[in-house]
PDB file of C-alpha atoms and ligand atoms in Angstrom:
ATOM      1  CA  MET M  29     -20.859 -14.924   4.065  1.00 47.00           C
ATOM      2  CA  ASN M  30     -19.937 -11.275   4.866  1.00 49.00           C
ATOM      3  CA  GLY M  31     -23.094  -9.637   4.063  1.00 51.00           C
ATOM      4  CA  ALA M  32     -24.085  -7.659   1.147  1.00 77.00           C
ATOM      5  CA  GLY M  33     -21.603  -5.662  -0.915  1.00 94.00           C
ATOM      6  CA  LYS M  34     -19.456  -6.068  -3.956  1.00 95.00           C
ATOM      7  CA  PHE M  35     -16.791  -8.187  -1.964  1.00 98.00           C
ATOM      8  CA  GLN M  36     -19.267 -10.530  -0.492  1.00 97.00           C
ATOM      9  CA  ASP M  37     -17.819 -13.972   0.164  1.00 97.00           C
ATOM     10  CA  GLN M  38     -14.140 -12.575  -0.503  1.00 98.00           C
ATOM     11  CA  GLN M  39     -11.242 -12.746   1.506  1.00 98.00           C
ATOM     12  CA  LEU M  40      -8.943  -9.773   1.263  1.00 98.00           C
ATOM     13  CA  LEU M  41      -5.551  -9.197   3.007  1.00 99.00           C
ATOM     14  CA  VAL M  42      -4.502  -5.643   4.034  1.00 98.00           C
ATOM     15  CA  VAL M  43      -0.982  -5.214   4.895  1.00 98.00           C
ATOM     16  CA  GLY M  44      -0.304  -2.003   6.862  1.00 98.00           C
ATOM     17  CA  ALA M  45      -3.627  -2.077   8.258  1.00 98.00           C
ATOM     18  CA  THR M  46      -2.238  -0.163  11.518  1.00 98.00           C
ATOM     19  CA  GLY M  47      -1.437   2.851   9.278  1.00 97.00           C
ATOM     20  CA  GLY M  48      -3.475   5.810   8.258  1.00 97.00           C
ATOM     21  CA  LEU M  49      -4.230   4.716   4.807  1.00 98.00           C
ATOM     22  CA  GLY M  50      -4.265   0.714   5.441  1.00 98.00           C
ATOM     23  CA  SER M  51      -6.841   1.203   8.181  1.00 98.00           C
ATOM     24  CA  ALA M  52      -8.977   3.524   5.933  1.00 98.00           C
ATOM     25  CA  ILE M  53      -8.785   0.990   3.156  1.00 98.00           C
ATOM     26  CA  ALA M  54      -9.762  -2.003   5.617  1.00 98.00           C
ATOM     27  CA  ARG M  55     -12.753  -0.031   6.843  1.00 98.00           C
ATOM     28  CA  SER M  56     -14.009   0.774   3.350  1.00 98.00           C
ATOM     29  CA  LEU M  57     -13.535  -3.093   2.157  1.00 98.00           C
ATOM     30  CA  LYS M  58     -15.265  -4.254   5.425  1.00 98.00           C
ATOM     31  CA  SER M  59     -18.200  -1.824   4.526  1.00 98.00           C
ATOM     32  CA  GLU M  60     -18.480  -3.375   1.159  1.00 98.00           C
ATOM     33  CA  GLY M  61     -18.813  -6.972   2.569  1.00 98.00           C
ATOM     34  CA  ALA M  62     -15.016  -8.198   2.643  1.00 98.00           C
ATOM     35  CA  GLY M  63     -13.949 -10.904   4.931  1.00 98.00           C
ATOM     36  CA  LEU M  64     -10.581  -9.279   5.990  1.00 98.00           C
ATOM     37  CA  ILE M  65      -7.167 -10.555   7.271  1.00 98.00           C
ATOM     38  CA  LEU M  66      -5.217  -7.567   8.629  1.00 98.00           C
ATOM     39  CA  SER M  67      -1.435  -7.263   9.079  1.00 98.00           C
ATOM     40  CA  GLY M  68       0.594  -4.548  10.776  1.00 98.00           C
ATOM     41  CA  ARG M  69       3.397  -4.435  13.402  1.00 97.00           C
ATOM     42  CA  ASN M  70       1.960  -2.572  16.401  1.00 98.00           C
ATOM     43  CA  GLU M  71       0.181  -5.179  18.106  1.00 97.00           C
ATOM     44  CA  GLU M  72      -2.235  -2.928  20.101  1.00 97.00           C
ATOM     45  CA  LYS M  73      -3.246  -1.044  16.872  1.00 97.00           C
ATOM     46  CA  LEU M  74      -3.568  -4.061  15.058  1.00 98.00           C
ATOM     47  CA  SER M  75      -5.978  -5.867  17.499  1.00 98.00           C
ATOM     48  CA  ALA M  76      -7.969  -2.762  18.116  1.00 97.00           C
ATOM     49  CA  CYS M  77      -8.606  -2.454  14.401  1.00 98.00           C
ATOM     50  CA  ALA M  78      -9.237  -6.246  13.877  1.00 98.00           C
ATOM     51  CA  GLN M  79     -11.785  -6.069  16.793  1.00 98.00           C
ATOM     52  CA  GLU M  80     -13.805  -3.199  15.399  1.00 97.00           C
ATOM     53  CA  LEU M  81     -13.890  -4.836  12.027  1.00 98.00           C
ATOM     54  CA  GLY M  82     -14.456  -8.409  13.152  1.00 97.00           C
ATOM     55  CA  ALA M  83     -11.415  -9.290  11.119  1.00 98.00           C
ATOM     56  CA  VAL M  84      -8.659 -12.118  11.724  1.00 97.00           C
ATOM     57  CA  SER M  85      -5.166 -10.443  12.249  1.00 98.00           C
ATOM     58  CA  LEU M  86      -1.316 -11.168  12.318  1.00 98.00           C
ATOM     59  CA  SER M  87       1.315  -8.850  13.631  1.00 98.00           C
ATOM     60  CA  VAL M  88       4.696  -9.365  11.545  1.00 98.00           C
ATOM     61  CA  ASP M  89       7.629  -7.483  10.638  1.00 98.00           C
ATOM     62  CA  LEU M  90       7.537  -7.410   6.734  1.00 97.00           C
ATOM     63  CA  SER M  91      11.211  -6.471   6.605  1.00 96.00           C
ATOM     64  CA  SER M  92      12.015  -9.917   7.674  1.00 97.00           C
ATOM     65  CA  SER M  93      11.788 -13.005   5.414  1.00 98.00           C
ATOM     66  CA  ALA M  94      10.431 -14.962   8.322  1.00 98.00           C
ATOM     67  CA  GLY M  95       7.603 -12.518   9.075  1.00 98.00           C
ATOM     68  CA  ARG M  96       6.573 -12.578   5.300  1.00 98.00           C
ATOM     69  CA  VAL M  97       6.737 -16.250   5.250  1.00 98.00           C
ATOM     70  CA  GLN M  98       4.754 -16.420   8.455  1.00 98.00           C
ATOM     71  CA  LEU M  99       2.075 -14.289   6.860  1.00 98.00           C
ATOM     72  CA  ALA M 100       1.964 -16.082   3.700  1.00 98.00           C
ATOM     73  CA  GLU M 101       1.410 -19.466   5.684  1.00 98.00           C
ATOM     74  CA  ALA M 102      -1.334 -18.116   8.097  1.00 98.00           C
ATOM     75  CA  VAL M 103      -3.655 -16.723   5.204  1.00 98.00           C
ATOM     76  CA  GLY M 104      -6.280 -18.965   3.464  1.00 98.00           C
ATOM     77  CA  GLU M 105      -6.921 -18.505  -0.234  1.00 98.00           C
ATOM     78  CA  LEU M 106      -7.314 -14.812  -1.131  1.00 98.00           C
ATOM     79  CA  ASP M 107      -9.530 -12.908  -3.669  1.00 98.00           C
ATOM     80  CA  GLY M 108      -7.085  -9.892  -3.146  1.00 98.00           C
ATOM     81  CA  VAL M 109      -4.036  -8.112  -1.288  1.00 98.00           C
ATOM     82  CA  VAL M 110      -3.544  -4.586  -0.635  1.00 98.00           C
ATOM     83  CA  PHE M 111      -0.090  -3.547   0.455  1.00 98.00           C
ATOM     84  CA  ALA M 112      -0.253  -0.290   2.276  1.00 98.00           C
ATOM     85  CA  ALA M 113       2.760  -0.597   4.627  1.00 98.00           C
ATOM     86  CA  GLY M 114       5.689   1.743   3.980  1.00 98.00           C
ATOM     87  CA  LEU M 115       8.282   4.167   5.336  1.00 97.00           C
ATOM     88  CA  ALA M 116       9.291   7.737   4.247  1.00 96.00           C
ATOM     89  CA  PRO M 117      12.722   8.561   5.457  1.00 95.00           C
ATOM     90  CA  VAL M 118      13.404  12.352   4.128  1.00 94.00           C
ATOM     91  CA  ALA M 119      17.058  13.522   4.058  1.00 95.00           C
ATOM     92  CA  PRO M 120      19.201  15.322   1.446  1.00 96.00           C
ATOM     93  CA  VAL M 121      21.416  12.529  -0.058  1.00 97.00           C
ATOM     94  CA  ARG M 122      24.323  14.101   1.606  1.00 98.00           C
ATOM     95  CA  TYR M 123      23.053  12.907   5.001  1.00 97.00           C
ATOM     96  CA  LEU M 124      21.161   9.743   3.877  1.00 97.00           C
ATOM     97  CA  LYS M 125      22.407   6.951   6.174  1.00 97.00           C
ATOM     98  CA  ASP M 126      22.972   3.640   4.651  1.00 98.00           C
ATOM     99  CA  GLU M 127      20.520   1.813   6.945  1.00 98.00           C
ATOM    100  CA  ASP M 128      17.676   4.291   6.274  1.00 98.00           C
ATOM    101  CA  LEU M 129      17.904   3.735   2.509  1.00 98.00           C
ATOM    102  CA  ALA M 130      18.071  -0.147   3.241  1.00 98.00           C
ATOM    103  CA  ALA M 131      15.161  -0.119   5.477  1.00 98.00           C
ATOM    104  CA  CYS M 132      13.046   2.095   2.993  1.00 98.00           C
ATOM    105  CA  LEU M 133      13.933  -0.154   0.013  1.00 98.00           C
ATOM    106  CA  ASN M 134      13.280  -3.201   2.139  1.00 98.00           C
ATOM    107  CA  VAL M 135       9.773  -2.237   3.473  1.00 98.00           C
ATOM    108  CA  ASN M 136       8.605  -0.180   0.405  1.00 98.00           C
ATOM    109  CA  THR M 137       9.881  -2.446  -2.463  1.00 98.00           C
ATOM    110  CA  MET M 138      11.305  -5.700  -1.375  1.00 98.00           C
ATOM    111  CA  ALA M 139       8.608  -6.540   1.032  1.00 98.00           C
ATOM    112  CA  PRO M 140       5.615  -6.199  -1.309  1.00 98.00           C
ATOM    113  CA  LEU M 141       7.340  -8.146  -4.156  1.00 98.00           C
ATOM    114  CA  LEU M 142       8.522 -10.931  -1.703  1.00 98.00           C
ATOM    115  CA  LEU M 143       5.181 -11.424  -0.043  1.00 98.00           C
ATOM    116  CA  VAL M 144       3.507 -11.854  -3.343  1.00 98.00           C
ATOM    117  CA  ARG M 145       6.249 -14.423  -4.247  1.00 98.00           C
ATOM    118  CA  ASP M 146       5.513 -16.209  -0.991  1.00 98.00           C
ATOM    119  CA  LEU M 147       1.887 -16.067  -1.479  1.00 98.00           C
ATOM    120  CA  LEU M 148       2.263 -17.368  -5.054  1.00 98.00           C
ATOM    121  CA  LYS M 149       4.528 -20.254  -3.842  1.00 98.00           C
ATOM    122  CA  LYS M 150       2.015 -21.334  -1.084  1.00 98.00           C
ATOM    123  CA  LYS M 151      -0.831 -21.145  -3.873  1.00 98.00           C
ATOM    124  CA  LYS M 152      -2.731 -18.336  -1.631  1.00 98.00           C
ATOM    125  CA  LEU M 153      -3.758 -16.195  -4.540  1.00 98.00           C
ATOM    126  CA  LYS M 154      -6.979 -17.404  -6.307  1.00 98.00           C
ATOM    127  CA  VAL M 155      -7.524 -17.247 -10.180  1.00 98.00           C
ATOM    128  CA  GLY M 156      -9.096 -13.612 -10.588  1.00 97.00           C
ATOM    129  CA  SER M 157      -7.331 -12.280  -7.638  1.00 98.00           C
ATOM    130  CA  SER M 158      -6.075  -8.750  -7.454  1.00 98.00           C
ATOM    131  CA  ILE M 159      -3.055  -7.163  -5.993  1.00 99.00           C
ATOM    132  CA  VAL M 160      -2.807  -3.504  -5.116  1.00 99.00           C
ATOM    133  CA  TRP M 161       0.437  -1.914  -3.970  1.00 99.00           C
ATOM    134  CA  VAL M 162       0.495   1.691  -2.629  1.00 98.00           C
ATOM    135  CA  SER M 163       3.066   3.688  -4.364  1.00 98.00           C
ATOM    136  CA  SER M 164       3.245   7.561  -4.327  1.00 98.00           C
ATOM    137  CA  VAL M 165       3.420  10.534  -6.437  1.00 98.00           C
ATOM    138  CA  ALA M 166       7.060  10.564  -5.660  1.00 97.00           C
ATOM    139  CA  SER M 167       7.565   7.565  -8.225  1.00 98.00           C
ATOM    140  CA  SER M 168       7.187  10.075 -10.923  1.00 97.00           C
ATOM    141  CA  ARG M 169       8.060  13.554  -9.431  1.00 96.00           C
ATOM    142  CA  GLY M 170      11.362  15.136  -8.143  1.00 95.00           C
ATOM    143  CA  ALA M 171      11.242  16.296  -4.532  1.00 93.00           C
ATOM    144  CA  ALA M 172      14.512  17.427  -2.671  1.00 94.00           C
ATOM    145  CA  GLY M 173      15.164  15.121   0.278  1.00 95.00           C
ATOM    146  CA  TYR M 174      12.913  12.281  -1.084  1.00 96.00           C
ATOM    147  CA  ALA M 175      15.659  10.323  -3.201  1.00 98.00           C
ATOM    148  CA  ALA M 176      15.195   7.003  -1.227  1.00 98.00           C
ATOM    149  CA  TYR M 177      11.556   7.005  -1.007  1.00 98.00           C
ATOM    150  CA  ALA M 178      11.119   8.131  -4.709  1.00 98.00           C
ATOM    151  CA  ALA M 179      13.471   5.285  -5.824  1.00 98.00           C
ATOM    152  CA  SER M 180      11.737   2.887  -3.605  1.00 98.00           C
ATOM    153  CA  LYS M 181       8.258   3.770  -5.137  1.00 98.00           C
ATOM    154  CA  ALA M 182       9.525   3.926  -8.764  1.00 98.00           C
ATOM    155  CA  ALA M 183      11.109   0.702  -8.540  1.00 98.00           C
ATOM    156  CA  LEU M 184       7.725  -0.665  -7.079  1.00 99.00           C
ATOM    157  CA  GLU M 185       5.741   0.442 -10.077  1.00 99.00           C
ATOM    158  CA  ALA M 186       8.401  -0.819 -12.415  1.00 98.00           C
ATOM    159  CA  ALA M 187       8.227  -4.422 -10.699  1.00 99.00           C
ATOM    160  CA  ALA M 188       4.107  -4.210 -10.826  1.00 99.00           C
ATOM    161  CA  ARG M 189       4.487  -3.735 -14.748  1.00 98.00           C
ATOM    162  CA  CYS M 190       6.604  -7.030 -14.916  1.00 98.00           C
ATOM    163  CA  LEU M 191       4.551  -8.950 -12.436  1.00 98.00           C
ATOM    164  CA  ALA M 192       1.420  -7.952 -14.278  1.00 99.00           C
ATOM    165  CA  LEU M 193       2.741  -9.688 -17.458  1.00 98.00           C
ATOM    166  CA  GLU M 194       3.708 -12.620 -15.676  1.00 98.00           C
ATOM    167  CA  LEU M 195       0.418 -13.200 -13.639  1.00 98.00           C
ATOM    168  CA  ALA M 196      -2.027 -12.152 -16.423  1.00 98.00           C
ATOM    169  CA  PRO M 197      -2.165 -15.672 -17.891  1.00 98.00           C
ATOM    170  CA  LYS M 198      -3.313 -16.858 -14.635  1.00 96.00           C
ATOM    171  CA  GLY M 199      -6.040 -14.283 -14.468  1.00 97.00           C
ATOM    172  CA  MET M 200      -4.453 -12.384 -11.795  1.00 98.00           C
ATOM    173  CA  ARG M 201      -3.966  -8.498 -11.840  1.00 99.00           C
ATOM    174  CA  VAL M 202      -1.462  -6.189 -10.336  1.00 99.00           C
ATOM    175  CA  ASN M 203      -1.783  -2.455  -9.838  1.00 99.00           C
ATOM    176  CA  CYS M 204      -0.494   0.666  -8.030  1.00 99.00           C
ATOM    177  CA  ILE M 205      -2.106   3.646  -6.400  1.00 99.00           C
ATOM    178  CA  ALA M 206      -0.081   6.789  -6.464  1.00 98.00           C
ATOM    179  CA  PRO M 207      -1.323   8.965  -3.743  1.00 98.00           C
ATOM    180  CA  GLY M 208      -0.365  12.513  -3.188  1.00 97.00           C
ATOM    181  CA  MET M 209      -0.158  13.932   0.292  1.00 93.00           C
ATOM    182  CA  ILE M 210      -2.713  12.531   2.376  1.00 95.00           C
ATOM    183  CA  GLU M 211      -3.441  13.407   6.257  1.00 86.00           C
ATOM    184  CA  THR M 212      -1.919  10.377   8.062  1.00 86.00           C
ATOM    185  CA  GLU M 213       0.962   9.895  10.581  1.00 85.00           C
ATOM    186  CA  MET M 214       3.430   9.755   7.721  1.00 83.00           C
ATOM    187  CA  ALA M 215       2.342  12.798   6.104  1.00 82.00           C
ATOM    188  CA  ASP M 216       2.389  14.628   9.711  1.00 84.00           C
ATOM    189  CA  ALA M 217       5.778  13.523  10.063  1.00 86.00           C
ATOM    190  CA  ALA M 218       7.059  14.641   6.787  1.00 82.00           C
ATOM    191  CA  ALA M 219       5.267  18.003   7.131  1.00 82.00           C
ATOM    192  CA  GLU M 220       7.051  18.600  10.514  1.00 83.00           C
ATOM    193  CA  ARG M 221      10.479  18.491   8.557  1.00 81.00           C
ATOM    194  CA  ILE M 222       9.856  21.405   6.550  1.00 82.00           C
ATOM    195  CA  SER M 223       8.925  25.108   7.115  1.00 84.00           C
ATOM    196  CA  SER M 224       5.281  26.200   7.237  1.00 86.00           C
ATOM    197  CA  ASP M 225       5.785  28.449   4.174  1.00 86.00           C
ATOM    198  CA  ALA M 226       7.165  25.283   2.131  1.00 83.00           C
ATOM    199  CA  LEU M 227       4.249  23.149   3.678  1.00 83.00           C
ATOM    200  CA  GLU M 228       1.702  25.923   2.363  1.00 85.00           C
ATOM    201  CA  ALA M 229       3.425  26.003  -0.932  1.00 86.00           C
ATOM    202  CA  HIS M 230       3.134  22.026  -1.249  1.00 83.00           C
ATOM    203  CA  LEU M 231      -0.505  22.115  -0.348  1.00 85.00           C
ATOM    204  CA  LYS M 232      -1.353  24.832  -2.989  1.00 91.00           C
ATOM    205  CA  ALA M 233       0.065  22.449  -5.566  1.00 92.00           C
ATOM    206  CA  TYR M 234      -2.946  20.276  -5.288  1.00 95.00           C
ATOM    207  CA  PRO M 235      -5.535  21.742  -7.706  1.00 96.00           C
ATOM    208  CA  LEU M 236      -8.497  19.979  -5.857  1.00 95.00           C
ATOM    209  CA  GLY M 237      -7.070  20.640  -2.535  1.00 92.00           C
ATOM    210  CA  ALA M 238      -5.846  18.166   0.491  1.00 89.00           C
ATOM    211  CA  GLY M 239      -6.658  14.329  -0.079  1.00 95.00           C
ATOM    212  CA  ARG M 240      -8.117  12.159   2.628  1.00 96.00           C
ATOM    213  CA  PRO M 241      -7.608   8.569   3.311  1.00 97.00           C
ATOM    214  CA  ALA M 242     -11.142   7.699   1.883  1.00 98.00           C
ATOM    215  CA  ASP M 243     -10.092   9.038  -1.451  1.00 98.00           C
ATOM    216  CA  VAL M 244      -7.129   6.174  -1.445  1.00 98.00           C
ATOM    217  CA  ALA M 245      -9.645   3.526  -0.001  1.00 98.00           C
ATOM    218  CA  ALA M 246     -12.092   4.334  -2.941  1.00 98.00           C
ATOM    219  CA  ALA M 247      -9.251   3.499  -5.294  1.00 98.00           C
ATOM    220  CA  ALA M 248      -8.231   0.612  -3.689  1.00 99.00           C
ATOM    221  CA  SER M 249     -11.618  -0.801  -3.593  1.00 98.00           C
ATOM    222  CA  PHE M 250     -12.055  -0.251  -7.502  1.00 98.00           C
ATOM    223  CA  LEU M 251      -8.680  -1.895  -8.237  1.00 98.00           C
ATOM    224  CA  LEU M 252      -9.490  -4.742  -6.094  1.00 98.00           C
ATOM    225  CA  SER M 253     -12.928  -5.355  -7.463  1.00 98.00           C
ATOM    226  CA  SER M 254     -14.094  -6.823 -10.916  1.00 97.00           C
ATOM    227  CA  GLU M 255     -14.929  -3.196 -11.892  1.00 97.00           C
ATOM    228  CA  SER M 256     -11.367  -3.049 -12.783  1.00 98.00           C
ATOM    229  CA  ARG M 257     -11.092  -6.627 -14.603  1.00 98.00           C
ATOM    230  CA  TRP M 258      -9.347  -5.086 -17.657  1.00 98.00           C
ATOM    231  CA  ILE M 259      -6.763  -2.803 -15.972  1.00 98.00           C
ATOM    232  CA  THR M 260      -3.458  -4.377 -14.907  1.00 99.00           C
ATOM    233  CA  GLY M 261       0.060  -3.137 -14.577  1.00 98.00           C
ATOM    234  CA  THR M 262      -0.777   0.513 -14.095  1.00 98.00           C
ATOM    235  CA  SER M 263      -0.310   3.067 -11.415  1.00 98.00           C
ATOM    236  CA  LEU M 264      -3.390   5.361 -10.629  1.00 98.00           C
ATOM    237  CA  PRO M 265      -2.586   8.745  -9.315  1.00 98.00           C
ATOM    238  CA  VAL M 266      -4.903   9.690  -6.572  1.00 98.00           C
ATOM    239  CA  ASP M 267      -3.649  13.160  -6.132  1.00 98.00           C
ATOM    240  CA  GLY M 268      -5.945  15.850  -6.535  1.00 97.00           C
ATOM    241  CA  GLY M 269      -4.251  16.764  -9.901  1.00 97.00           C
ATOM    242  CA  PHE M 270      -0.929  17.210  -8.479  1.00 96.00           C
ATOM    243  CA  SER M 271       0.955  15.405 -11.172  1.00 96.00           C
ATOM    244  CA  ILE M 272      -0.843  16.753 -14.172  1.00 95.00           C
ATOM    245  CA  LYS M 273       1.035  20.034 -13.844  1.00 89.00           C
TER     246      LYS M 273
HETATM  247  N1  NAP U 321       0.091   9.595   3.916  1.00 76.63           N
HETATM  248  C1  NAP U 321       0.558   9.894   2.631  1.00 76.63           C
HETATM  249  O1  NAP U 321       0.554  11.055   2.252  1.00 76.63           O
HETATM  250  C2  NAP U 321       1.090   8.963   1.477  1.00 76.63           C
HETATM  251  C3  NAP U 321       1.103   9.501   0.145  1.00 76.63           C
HETATM  252  C4  NAP U 321       1.746   8.659  -0.908  1.00 76.63           C
HETATM  253  C5  NAP U 321       1.865   7.475  -0.441  1.00 76.63           C
HETATM  254  N2  NAP U 321       1.765   6.941   0.805  1.00 76.63           N
HETATM  255  C6  NAP U 321       2.232   5.535   0.898  1.00 76.63           C
HETATM  256  O2  NAP U 321       1.076   4.720   1.426  1.00 76.63           O
HETATM  257  C7  NAP U 321       1.382   3.808   2.428  1.00 76.63           C
HETATM  258  C8  NAP U 321       0.847   3.920   3.834  1.00 76.63           C
HETATM  259  O3  NAP U 321       1.204   5.195   4.239  1.00 76.63           O
HETATM  260  P1  NAP U 321       0.372   5.859   5.463  1.00 76.63           P
HETATM  261  O4  NAP U 321       0.300   7.241   5.216  1.00 76.63           O
HETATM  262  O5  NAP U 321      -0.739   5.019   6.060  1.00 76.63           O
HETATM  263  O6  NAP U 321       1.608   5.670   6.669  1.00 76.63           O
HETATM  264  P2  NAP U 321       1.578   5.328   8.345  1.00 76.63           P
HETATM  265  O7  NAP U 321       0.246   5.817   8.916  1.00 76.63           O
HETATM  266  O8  NAP U 321       2.900   5.757   8.656  1.00 76.63           O
HETATM  267  O9  NAP U 321       1.583   3.710   8.242  1.00 76.63           O
HETATM  268  C9  NAP U 321       2.553   2.957   7.790  1.00 76.63           C
HETATM  269  C10 NAP U 321       2.271   1.445   7.942  1.00 76.63           C
HETATM  270  O10 NAP U 321       3.484   0.835   7.560  1.00 76.63           O
HETATM  271  C11 NAP U 321       3.522  -0.201   8.511  1.00 76.63           C
HETATM  272  N3  NAP U 321       4.973  -0.766   8.569  1.00 76.63           N
HETATM  273  C12 NAP U 321       6.076   0.161   8.528  1.00 76.63           C
HETATM  274  N4  NAP U 321       7.272  -0.870   8.497  1.00 76.63           N
HETATM  275  C13 NAP U 321       6.762  -1.907   8.790  1.00 76.63           C
HETATM  276  C14 NAP U 321       7.390  -3.265   9.009  1.00 76.63           C
HETATM  277  N5  NAP U 321       8.788  -3.343   8.793  1.00 76.63           N
HETATM  278  N6  NAP U 321       6.658  -4.379   8.821  1.00 76.63           N
HETATM  279  C15 NAP U 321       5.317  -4.351   8.948  1.00 76.63           C
HETATM  280  N7  NAP U 321       4.696  -3.277   8.686  1.00 76.63           N
HETATM  281  C16 NAP U 321       5.391  -1.888   8.776  1.00 76.63           C
HETATM  282  C17 NAP U 321       3.170   0.530   9.660  1.00 76.63           C
HETATM  283  O11 NAP U 321       2.944  -0.711  10.840  1.00 76.63           O
HETATM  284  P3  NAP U 321       3.159  -0.293  12.280  1.00 76.63           P
HETATM  285  O12 NAP U 321       2.312   0.907  12.464  1.00 76.63           O
HETATM  286  O13 NAP U 321       2.066  -1.304  12.880  1.00 76.63           O
HETATM  287  O14 NAP U 321       4.521  -0.364  12.553  1.00 76.63           O
HETATM  288  C18 NAP U 321       1.916   0.916   9.286  1.00 76.63           C
HETATM  289  O15 NAP U 321       0.803   0.035   9.209  1.00 76.63           O
HETATM  290  C19 NAP U 321       2.877   3.857   2.500  1.00 76.63           C
HETATM  291  O16 NAP U 321       3.418   2.901   1.610  1.00 76.63           O
HETATM  292  C20 NAP U 321       3.193   5.218   1.790  1.00 76.63           C
HETATM  293  O17 NAP U 321       4.578   5.355   1.225  1.00 76.63           O
HETATM  294  C21 NAP U 321       1.363   7.589   1.798  1.00 76.63           C
END
């Protein structure tokens, strides 16, 4: 028993729990009664978060096949998975390095897909389980300097649609969340690379103003829960209206 709440008696895996969005998602799921397994790379941050939330944790590098298999083997049967790990290299294509593109596609696209493959092979996803991948508004909007990142997220959403069809007969669901800019270390790093005028103009593009990690956590909670039982293969924009213009 994990206390009262909509995830009472459920085991949820949060990947990227050391990040700004992943840690907010983990806190929110815990407050709704979930039993948590947390994964990240930074051992210090991960064990602090796991201790705070009374969660089990495992530090792995998701860009390696061995890391993903280790994680898939370590977890028990799951009611849901949130994948909130990611990299955001920003560079005009002319200066894009092979290794940055490869790392971005590896962590943002291949890792979520291959981790689900490994969990399926090891029969760790229960009937009725829900898979949530954190994508980005960049999946459907052009932005100079974001070719690698946008491609990685658009591919992730395309994969989610196909995987959703494969898993529907097993009663499993797959959805993405497409956040706009939310204040985390990743967004801070992106903001540092542009002028203050460009940043101000970007922030003005959000009709509802700036987003918070809790906004993404609320969407993750909805998509993981049975409240969204008839929703699969979609991507939910959580962007204060950025993408409707
Ligand atoms: N913040 C935004 O504005 C925003 C907007 C749209 C979409 N997103 C997406 O939301 C997700 C989370 O972003 P965030 O803002 O929370 O970023 P963040 O604070 O920089 O966190 C990134 C997370 O990814 C993990 N990670 C990176 N490479 C990894 C690897 N090789 N193996 C294992 N873990 C790895 C990091 O682990 P360690 O720190 O332990 O290394 C960390 O937990 C990303 O997919 C991002 O693309 C963010």
